[in-house]
XYZ file of C-alpha atoms in Angstrom:
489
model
C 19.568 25.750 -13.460
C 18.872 22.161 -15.011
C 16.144 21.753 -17.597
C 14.567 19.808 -15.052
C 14.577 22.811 -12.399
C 13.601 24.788 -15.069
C 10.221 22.322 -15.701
C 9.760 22.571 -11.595
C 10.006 26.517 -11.671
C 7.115 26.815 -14.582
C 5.090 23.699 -13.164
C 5.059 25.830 -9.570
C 4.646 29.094 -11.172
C 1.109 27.747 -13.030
C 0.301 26.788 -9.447
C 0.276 23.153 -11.221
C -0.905 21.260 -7.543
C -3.767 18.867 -6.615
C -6.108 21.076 -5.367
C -5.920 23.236 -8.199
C -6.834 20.911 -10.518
C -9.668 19.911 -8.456
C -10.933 23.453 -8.718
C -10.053 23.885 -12.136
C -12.526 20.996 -13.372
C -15.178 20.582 -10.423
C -15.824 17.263 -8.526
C -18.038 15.591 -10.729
C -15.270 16.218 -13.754
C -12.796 14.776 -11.385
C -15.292 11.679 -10.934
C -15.485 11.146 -14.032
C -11.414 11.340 -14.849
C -11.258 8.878 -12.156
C -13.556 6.466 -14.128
C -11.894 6.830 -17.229
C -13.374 9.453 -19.171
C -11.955 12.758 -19.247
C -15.028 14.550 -21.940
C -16.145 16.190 -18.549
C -12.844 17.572 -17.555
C -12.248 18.771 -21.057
C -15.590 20.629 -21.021
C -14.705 22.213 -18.130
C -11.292 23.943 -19.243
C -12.928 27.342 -19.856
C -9.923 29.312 -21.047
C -6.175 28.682 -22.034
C -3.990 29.602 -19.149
C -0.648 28.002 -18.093
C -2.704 25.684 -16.174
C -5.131 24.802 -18.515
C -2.381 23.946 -21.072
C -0.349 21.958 -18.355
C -3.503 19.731 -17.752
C -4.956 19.122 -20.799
C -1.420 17.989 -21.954
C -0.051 15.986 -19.153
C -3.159 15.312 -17.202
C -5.997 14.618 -20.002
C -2.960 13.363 -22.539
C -4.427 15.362 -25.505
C -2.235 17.712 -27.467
C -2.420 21.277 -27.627
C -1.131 24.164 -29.695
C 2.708 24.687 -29.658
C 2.365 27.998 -28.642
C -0.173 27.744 -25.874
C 2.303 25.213 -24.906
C 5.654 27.228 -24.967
C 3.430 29.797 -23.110
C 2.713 27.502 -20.040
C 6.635 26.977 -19.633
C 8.331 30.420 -19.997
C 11.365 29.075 -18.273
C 11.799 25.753 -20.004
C 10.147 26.105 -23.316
C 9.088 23.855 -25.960
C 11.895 23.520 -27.039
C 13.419 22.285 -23.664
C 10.263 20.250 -22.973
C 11.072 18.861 -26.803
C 14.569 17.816 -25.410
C 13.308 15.955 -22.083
C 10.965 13.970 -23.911
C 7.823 15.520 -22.438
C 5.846 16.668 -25.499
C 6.678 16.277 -29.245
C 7.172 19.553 -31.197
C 3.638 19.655 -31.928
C 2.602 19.916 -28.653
C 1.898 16.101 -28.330
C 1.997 14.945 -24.972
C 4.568 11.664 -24.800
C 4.446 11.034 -20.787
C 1.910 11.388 -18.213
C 3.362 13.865 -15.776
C 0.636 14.941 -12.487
C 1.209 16.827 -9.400
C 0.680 14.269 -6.150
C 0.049 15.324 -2.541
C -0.132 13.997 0.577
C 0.209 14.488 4.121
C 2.004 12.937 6.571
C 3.912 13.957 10.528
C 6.505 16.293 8.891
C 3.518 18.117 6.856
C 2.075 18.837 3.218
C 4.184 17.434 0.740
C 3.456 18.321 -2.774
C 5.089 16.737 -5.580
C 4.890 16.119 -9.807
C 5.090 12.308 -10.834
C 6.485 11.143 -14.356
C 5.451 8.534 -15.603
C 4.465 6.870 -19.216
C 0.699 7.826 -20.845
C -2.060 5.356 -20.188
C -4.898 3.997 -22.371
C -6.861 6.929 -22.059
C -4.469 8.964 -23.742
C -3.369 6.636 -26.241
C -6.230 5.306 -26.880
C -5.169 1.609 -26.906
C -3.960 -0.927 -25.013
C -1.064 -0.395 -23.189
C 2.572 -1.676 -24.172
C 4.448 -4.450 -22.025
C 7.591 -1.732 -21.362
C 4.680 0.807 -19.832
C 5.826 2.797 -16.618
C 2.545 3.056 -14.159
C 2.102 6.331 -13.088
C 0.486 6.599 -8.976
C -2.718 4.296 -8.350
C -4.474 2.591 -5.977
C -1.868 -0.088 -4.853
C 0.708 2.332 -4.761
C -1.049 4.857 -2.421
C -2.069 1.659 -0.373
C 1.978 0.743 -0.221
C 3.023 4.702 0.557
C 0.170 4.924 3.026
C 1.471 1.264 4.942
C 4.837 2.377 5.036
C 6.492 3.115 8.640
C 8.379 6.055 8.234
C 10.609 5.670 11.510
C 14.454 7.178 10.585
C 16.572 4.498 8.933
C 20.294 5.211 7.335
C 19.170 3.153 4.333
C 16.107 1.663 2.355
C 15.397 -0.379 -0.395
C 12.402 -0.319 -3.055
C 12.250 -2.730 -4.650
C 11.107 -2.498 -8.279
C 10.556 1.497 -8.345
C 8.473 1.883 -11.054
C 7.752 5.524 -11.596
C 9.713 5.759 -8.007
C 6.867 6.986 -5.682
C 7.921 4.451 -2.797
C 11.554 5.789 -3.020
C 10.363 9.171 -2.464
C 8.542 8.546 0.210
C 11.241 6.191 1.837
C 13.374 9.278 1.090
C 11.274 11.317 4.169
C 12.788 9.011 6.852
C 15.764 7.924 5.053
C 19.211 9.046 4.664
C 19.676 7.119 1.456
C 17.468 5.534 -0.630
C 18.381 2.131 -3.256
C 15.634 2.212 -6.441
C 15.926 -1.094 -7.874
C 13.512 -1.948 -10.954
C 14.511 -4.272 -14.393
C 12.847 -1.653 -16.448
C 15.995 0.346 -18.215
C 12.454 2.866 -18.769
C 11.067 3.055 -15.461
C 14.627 3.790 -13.889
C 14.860 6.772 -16.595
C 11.487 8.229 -15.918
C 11.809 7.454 -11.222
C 14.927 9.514 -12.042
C 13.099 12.196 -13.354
C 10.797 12.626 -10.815
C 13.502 12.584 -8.304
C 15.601 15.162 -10.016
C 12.212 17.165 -10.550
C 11.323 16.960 -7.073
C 14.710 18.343 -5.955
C 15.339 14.683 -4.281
C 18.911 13.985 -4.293
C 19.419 10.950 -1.766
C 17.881 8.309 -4.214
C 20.052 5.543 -6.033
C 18.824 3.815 -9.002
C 20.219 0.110 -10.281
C 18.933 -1.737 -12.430
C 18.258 -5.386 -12.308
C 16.346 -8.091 -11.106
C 15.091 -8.563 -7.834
C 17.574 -8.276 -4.602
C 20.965 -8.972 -7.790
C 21.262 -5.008 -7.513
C 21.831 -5.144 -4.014
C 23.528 -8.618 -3.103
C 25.576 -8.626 -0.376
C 23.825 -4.976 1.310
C 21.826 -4.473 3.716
C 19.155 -2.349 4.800
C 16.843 -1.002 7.735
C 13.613 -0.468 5.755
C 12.720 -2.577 2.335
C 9.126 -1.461 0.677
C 8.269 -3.278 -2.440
C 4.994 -3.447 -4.534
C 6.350 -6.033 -6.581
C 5.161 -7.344 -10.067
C 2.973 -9.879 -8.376
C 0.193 -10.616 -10.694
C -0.705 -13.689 -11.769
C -0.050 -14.228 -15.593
C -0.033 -17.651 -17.657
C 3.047 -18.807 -18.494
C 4.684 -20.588 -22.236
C 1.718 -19.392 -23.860
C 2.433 -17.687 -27.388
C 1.092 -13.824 -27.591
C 0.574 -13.794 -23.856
C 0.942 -10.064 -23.048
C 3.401 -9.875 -19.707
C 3.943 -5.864 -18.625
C 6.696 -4.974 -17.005
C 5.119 -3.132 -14.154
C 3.117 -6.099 -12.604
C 4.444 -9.253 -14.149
C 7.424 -11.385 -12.669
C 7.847 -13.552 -14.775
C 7.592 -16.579 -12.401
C 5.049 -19.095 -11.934
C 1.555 -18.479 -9.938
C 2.379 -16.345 -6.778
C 6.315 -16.934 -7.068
C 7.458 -13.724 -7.193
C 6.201 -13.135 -3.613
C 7.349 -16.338 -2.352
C 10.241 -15.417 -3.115
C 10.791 -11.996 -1.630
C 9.586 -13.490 1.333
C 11.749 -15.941 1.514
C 14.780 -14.511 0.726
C 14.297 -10.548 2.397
C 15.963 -11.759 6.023
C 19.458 -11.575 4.360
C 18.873 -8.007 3.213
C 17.688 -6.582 6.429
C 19.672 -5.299 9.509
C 18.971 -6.599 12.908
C 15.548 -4.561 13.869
C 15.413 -3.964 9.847
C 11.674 -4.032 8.248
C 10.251 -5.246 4.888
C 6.822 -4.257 3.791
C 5.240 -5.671 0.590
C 1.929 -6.242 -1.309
C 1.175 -9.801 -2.815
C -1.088 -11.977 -4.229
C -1.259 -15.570 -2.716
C -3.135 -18.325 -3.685
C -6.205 -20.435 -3.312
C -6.465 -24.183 -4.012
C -6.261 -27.324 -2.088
C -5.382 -24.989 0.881
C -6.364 -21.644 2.466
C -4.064 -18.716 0.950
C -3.089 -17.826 4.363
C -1.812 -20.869 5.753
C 0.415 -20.905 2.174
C 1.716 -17.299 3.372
C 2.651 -18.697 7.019
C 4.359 -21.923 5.164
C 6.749 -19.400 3.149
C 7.159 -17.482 6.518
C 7.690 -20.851 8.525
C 11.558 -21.486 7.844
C 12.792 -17.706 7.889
C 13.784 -16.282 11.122
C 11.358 -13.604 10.289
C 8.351 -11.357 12.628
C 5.605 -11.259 10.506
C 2.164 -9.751 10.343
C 0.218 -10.319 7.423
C -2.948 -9.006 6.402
C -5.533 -10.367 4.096
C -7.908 -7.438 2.575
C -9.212 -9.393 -0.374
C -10.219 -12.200 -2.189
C -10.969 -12.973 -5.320
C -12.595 -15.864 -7.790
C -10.054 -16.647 -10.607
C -12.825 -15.198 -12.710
C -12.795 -11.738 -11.373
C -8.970 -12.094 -11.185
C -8.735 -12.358 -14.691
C -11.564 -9.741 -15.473
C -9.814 -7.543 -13.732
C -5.730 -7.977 -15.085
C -6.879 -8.380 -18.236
C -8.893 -4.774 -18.371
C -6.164 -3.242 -16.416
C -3.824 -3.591 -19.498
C -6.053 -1.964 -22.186
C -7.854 -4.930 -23.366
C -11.386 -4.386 -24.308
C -13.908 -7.156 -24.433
C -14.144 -8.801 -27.735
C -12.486 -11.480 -29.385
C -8.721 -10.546 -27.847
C -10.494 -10.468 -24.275
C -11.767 -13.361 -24.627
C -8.833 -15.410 -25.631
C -7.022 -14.183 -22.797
C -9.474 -14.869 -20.472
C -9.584 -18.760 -21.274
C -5.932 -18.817 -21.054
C -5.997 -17.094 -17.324
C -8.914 -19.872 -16.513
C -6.851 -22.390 -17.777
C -3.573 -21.478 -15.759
C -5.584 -21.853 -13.033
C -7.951 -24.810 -13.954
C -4.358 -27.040 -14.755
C -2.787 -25.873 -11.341
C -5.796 -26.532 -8.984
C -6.076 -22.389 -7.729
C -9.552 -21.523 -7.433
C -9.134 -18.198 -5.801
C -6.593 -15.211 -4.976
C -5.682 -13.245 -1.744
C -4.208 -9.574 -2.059
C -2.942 -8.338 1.043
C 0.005 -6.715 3.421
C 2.942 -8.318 4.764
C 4.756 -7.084 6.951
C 8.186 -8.545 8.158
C 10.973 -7.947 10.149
C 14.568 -9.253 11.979
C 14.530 -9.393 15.058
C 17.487 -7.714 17.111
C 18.503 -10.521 18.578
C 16.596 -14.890 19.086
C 14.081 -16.582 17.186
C 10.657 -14.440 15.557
C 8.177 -14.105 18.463
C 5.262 -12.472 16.217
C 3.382 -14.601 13.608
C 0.189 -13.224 12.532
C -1.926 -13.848 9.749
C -5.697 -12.834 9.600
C -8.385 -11.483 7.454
C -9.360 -7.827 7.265
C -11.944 -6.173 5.062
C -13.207 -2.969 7.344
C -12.602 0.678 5.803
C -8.836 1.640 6.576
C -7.892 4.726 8.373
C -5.275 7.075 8.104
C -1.780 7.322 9.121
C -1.642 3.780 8.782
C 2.459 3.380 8.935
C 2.332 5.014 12.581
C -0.255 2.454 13.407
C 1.567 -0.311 12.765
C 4.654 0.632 14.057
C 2.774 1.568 17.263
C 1.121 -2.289 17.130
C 5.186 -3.797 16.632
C 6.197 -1.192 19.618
C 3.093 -2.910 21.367
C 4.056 -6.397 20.332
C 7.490 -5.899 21.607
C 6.136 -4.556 25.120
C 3.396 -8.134 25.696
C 6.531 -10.145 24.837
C 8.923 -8.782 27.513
C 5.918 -8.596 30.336
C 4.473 -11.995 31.921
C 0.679 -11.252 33.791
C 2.059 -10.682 37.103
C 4.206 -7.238 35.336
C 0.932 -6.559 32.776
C -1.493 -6.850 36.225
C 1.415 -3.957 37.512
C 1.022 -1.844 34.385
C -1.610 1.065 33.534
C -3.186 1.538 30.451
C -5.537 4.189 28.364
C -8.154 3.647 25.898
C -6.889 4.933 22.741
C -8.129 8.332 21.598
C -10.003 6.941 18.457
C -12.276 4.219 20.124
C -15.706 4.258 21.106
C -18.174 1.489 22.769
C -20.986 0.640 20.631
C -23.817 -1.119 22.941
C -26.676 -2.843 21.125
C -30.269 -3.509 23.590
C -33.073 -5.601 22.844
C -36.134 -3.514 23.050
C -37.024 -2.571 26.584
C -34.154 -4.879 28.574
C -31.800 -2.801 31.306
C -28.996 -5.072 30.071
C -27.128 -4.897 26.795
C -26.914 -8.056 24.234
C -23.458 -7.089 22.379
C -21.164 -4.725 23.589
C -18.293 -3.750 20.922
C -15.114 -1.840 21.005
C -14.610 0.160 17.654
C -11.559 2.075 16.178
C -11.813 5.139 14.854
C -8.345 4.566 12.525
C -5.531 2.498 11.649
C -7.462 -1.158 10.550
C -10.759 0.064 12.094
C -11.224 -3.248 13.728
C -14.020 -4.362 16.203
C -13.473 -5.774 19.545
C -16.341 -7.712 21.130
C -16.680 -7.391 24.674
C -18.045 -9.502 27.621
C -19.389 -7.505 30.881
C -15.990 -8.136 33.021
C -14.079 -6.868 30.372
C -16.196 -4.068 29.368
C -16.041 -2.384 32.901
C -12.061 -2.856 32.934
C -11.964 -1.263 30.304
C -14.144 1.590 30.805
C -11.775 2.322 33.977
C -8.686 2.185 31.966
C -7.636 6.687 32.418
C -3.884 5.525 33.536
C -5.063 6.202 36.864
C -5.204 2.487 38.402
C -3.208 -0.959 37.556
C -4.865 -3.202 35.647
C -4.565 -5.251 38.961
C -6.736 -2.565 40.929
C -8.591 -2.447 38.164
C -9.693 -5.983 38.278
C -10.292 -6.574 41.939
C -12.824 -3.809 42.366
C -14.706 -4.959 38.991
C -14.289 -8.359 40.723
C -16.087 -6.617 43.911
C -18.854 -4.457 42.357
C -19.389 -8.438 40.368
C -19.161 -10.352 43.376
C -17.045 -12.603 42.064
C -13.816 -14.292 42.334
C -10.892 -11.593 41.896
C -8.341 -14.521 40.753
C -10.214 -15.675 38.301
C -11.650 -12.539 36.661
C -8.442 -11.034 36.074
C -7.068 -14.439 34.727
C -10.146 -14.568 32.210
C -9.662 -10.436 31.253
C -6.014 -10.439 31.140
C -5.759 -12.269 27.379
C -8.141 -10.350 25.657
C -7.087 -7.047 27.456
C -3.490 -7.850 25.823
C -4.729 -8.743 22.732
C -6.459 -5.224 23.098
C -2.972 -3.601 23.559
C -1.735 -5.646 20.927
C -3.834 -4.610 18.262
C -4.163 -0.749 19.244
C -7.422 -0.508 21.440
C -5.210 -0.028 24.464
């Protein structure tokens, strides 16, 4: 066995998983990690056991004896966990190494993630070379991700590599790209740790790694923060800076993705975009505009260039004070000098089509709660997409449909009326969206089992309405495709 097999043996053996932790420290402890502050976690440790040891050290980032320490790893040892770089001989932790777990249509996955410590643990601000261990935006990306069997994929600046094992469920082989000589070392890791043997990792900048290749499925949360630039002492981290100009870096992945995918190939990506003369959105559809690209892009925030820079600045370690402050007028005036009074953070989604021009360009604003198995969802809305394009009216009036398992009809009634005042269609999962409905469209789709047309449908709510068949199916027939479109239907 490997030292690393060795590491996964003793990890598994002190039952070192999610849901142990949770029970090892309580809810509120794990609360309170989640804020920041570990004290309650700590507090909580009753005992030394292998577990214990494994997440005060590599959870909590605080050392702990040597022996307790060559006691949690009976198969590697210190000594081995001295040689991968894990701990010093002291029992000082030197990475940041967590079990992860998720669940997805092949099952419970369960996996450990290196990656370098954070500010908690070293009690400072975080260097530029850092290695981001799994957080919000990368769950976000994993959670996105369609997972429909490709021969290869690309992610695109790995990081710690959590996007290249997950491509690595539906892929025969996986390309890890990432500049960072240290993230490549520590994605490796993981990979090797995890028993994951169908990952590649290059290093270099953007698509160089892979010029000339091409792929079925490209995921990338790319450095896209928005950092000043040719300022001296400006900090600029690896993991989320790109070095290029305002919202660059994501222009330019846009832009230039087509070339790496296969006919029917798919690129999904995180960004920034920004506000200024224009609407962030409309600058997203302009870099879309001259590629031969489907998109679907989804707004989920928006920021002031205040809270923008409140909230990079933080995320690398620095505390208010003088330092936080200096930083903070240069972010104002990167944006003051360029006109950008506000930032979008969203999903795009692209993809080459088999064969013509794009047919889908969307670009909207959503900020409801998000469901779960969110990469199904939206390959079930491209599926859909794909079906409305190669249907005209007459075949959609031919065509039965069902009301999705996960929506309900929310009526609202002014006090006392027979009638309702707003009638609303409401997803249970995927983007959670609401549908408004009007009373013709309301009673076609109530009758929508996959028992009648939409046709038959239509001409008996046209009789029980007494009105003209023609032109209620005419008026229902857009919004009941838009319906289909977006996952109602």
């Amino acid at each position: 066995m490997t030292a690393l097999a060795d590491l996964a043996a003793d990890l598994a053996s002190a039952n070192f998983t999610v849901d142990a932790l949770a029970a090892l420290w309580g809810a509120d402890a794990a609360s309170a990690l989640d804020r920041g502050h570990r004290v309650p976690a700590l507090r909580s440790i009753a005992s030394t056991t292998p577990l214990s040891t494994l997440a005060r050290v590599f959870v909590l980032g605080m050392p702990a004896p040597a022996a307790d320490v060559d006691a949690a790893l009976p198969t590697l040892g210190l000594s081995g966990a001295v040689r991968l770089g894990l701990v010093s001989a002291e029992g000082i932790p030197l990475v940041d190494l967590r079990p992860y777990s998720f669940v997805d249509e092949r099952g419970i996955v369960n996996w450990w993630i290196v990656s370098d410590l954070g500010e908690l643990a070293l009690g400072t601000a975080i260097p530029e070379n850092h290695v981001l261990g799994v957080g919000g935006a990368s769950i976000t990306l994993s959670g996105l991700m369609i997972t429909q069997p490709v021969a290869r994929a690309l992610d695109l600046g790995t990081g710690c590599g959590i996007q290249a094992l997950h491509a690595a469920r539906h892929a025969e082989q996986v390309i890890a790209t990432d500049i960072s000589a240290r993230a490549l070392e520590l994605a490796a890791m993981t990979a090797e740790l995890n028993g994951i043997t169908t990952i590649e990792f290059r290093r270099g900048n953007l698509f160089e790694p892979v010029a000339g290749e091409r792929f079925g499925h490209i995921v990338s949360n790319p450095p896209f923060v928005i950092t000043p630039r040719g300022l001296d002492n400006m900090p600029a981290y690896d993991y989320r800076d790109g070095g290029m100009v305002g919202d660059g870096i994501v222009e330019f992945v846009v832009k230039n993705v087509e070339a790496m995918l296969i006919p029917g190939g798919v690129a999904q990506l995180l960004g920034n975009w920004e506000y200024g003369a224009g609407d962030g959105l409309a600058r997203v559809e302009q870099w879309v505009r001259f590629t031969g690209l489907d998109a679907w892009v989804i707004e989920r925030e928006r920021q002031t260039v205040e809270q923008y820079a409140e909230t990079w600045i933080r995320d690398g370690g620095t505390l208010p004070g003088p330092e936080f402050d200096r930083l903070y007028a240069a972010w104002l005036d990167d944006f003051e000098t360029r006109g950008v009074t506000g930032v979008g953070f969203g999903y795009i989604t692209l993809r080459r089509p088999v064969t013509g021009g794009p047919t889908l360009r969307r670009f909207e604003r959503l900020d409801t709660p998000l469901g779960d198995s969110l990469g199904t969802h939206i390959a079930e809305l491209l599926a859909a997409h794909d079906w409305l394009q190669s249907v005209d009216d007459a075949a959609f009036a031919r065509a039965t449909l069902t009301v999705a398992p996960d929506v309900t009809e929310q009526r609202h009634y002014w006090p006392g009326d027979e009638h309702p005042t707003v009638m609303d269609l409401r997803q249970g999962s995927g983007f959670s969206r609401t549908a408004p409905l009007g009373t013709a469209l309301a009673a076609v789709v109530g009758a929508c089992d996959g028992t009648l047309t939409v046709g038959a449908i239509c001409g008996a709510v046209a009789q029980l309405l007494e009105v003209d068949e023609t032109e209620l199916t005419a008026e229902v027939i857009p919004p009941l495709r838009e319906l289909v479109l977006t996952g109602f239907l």
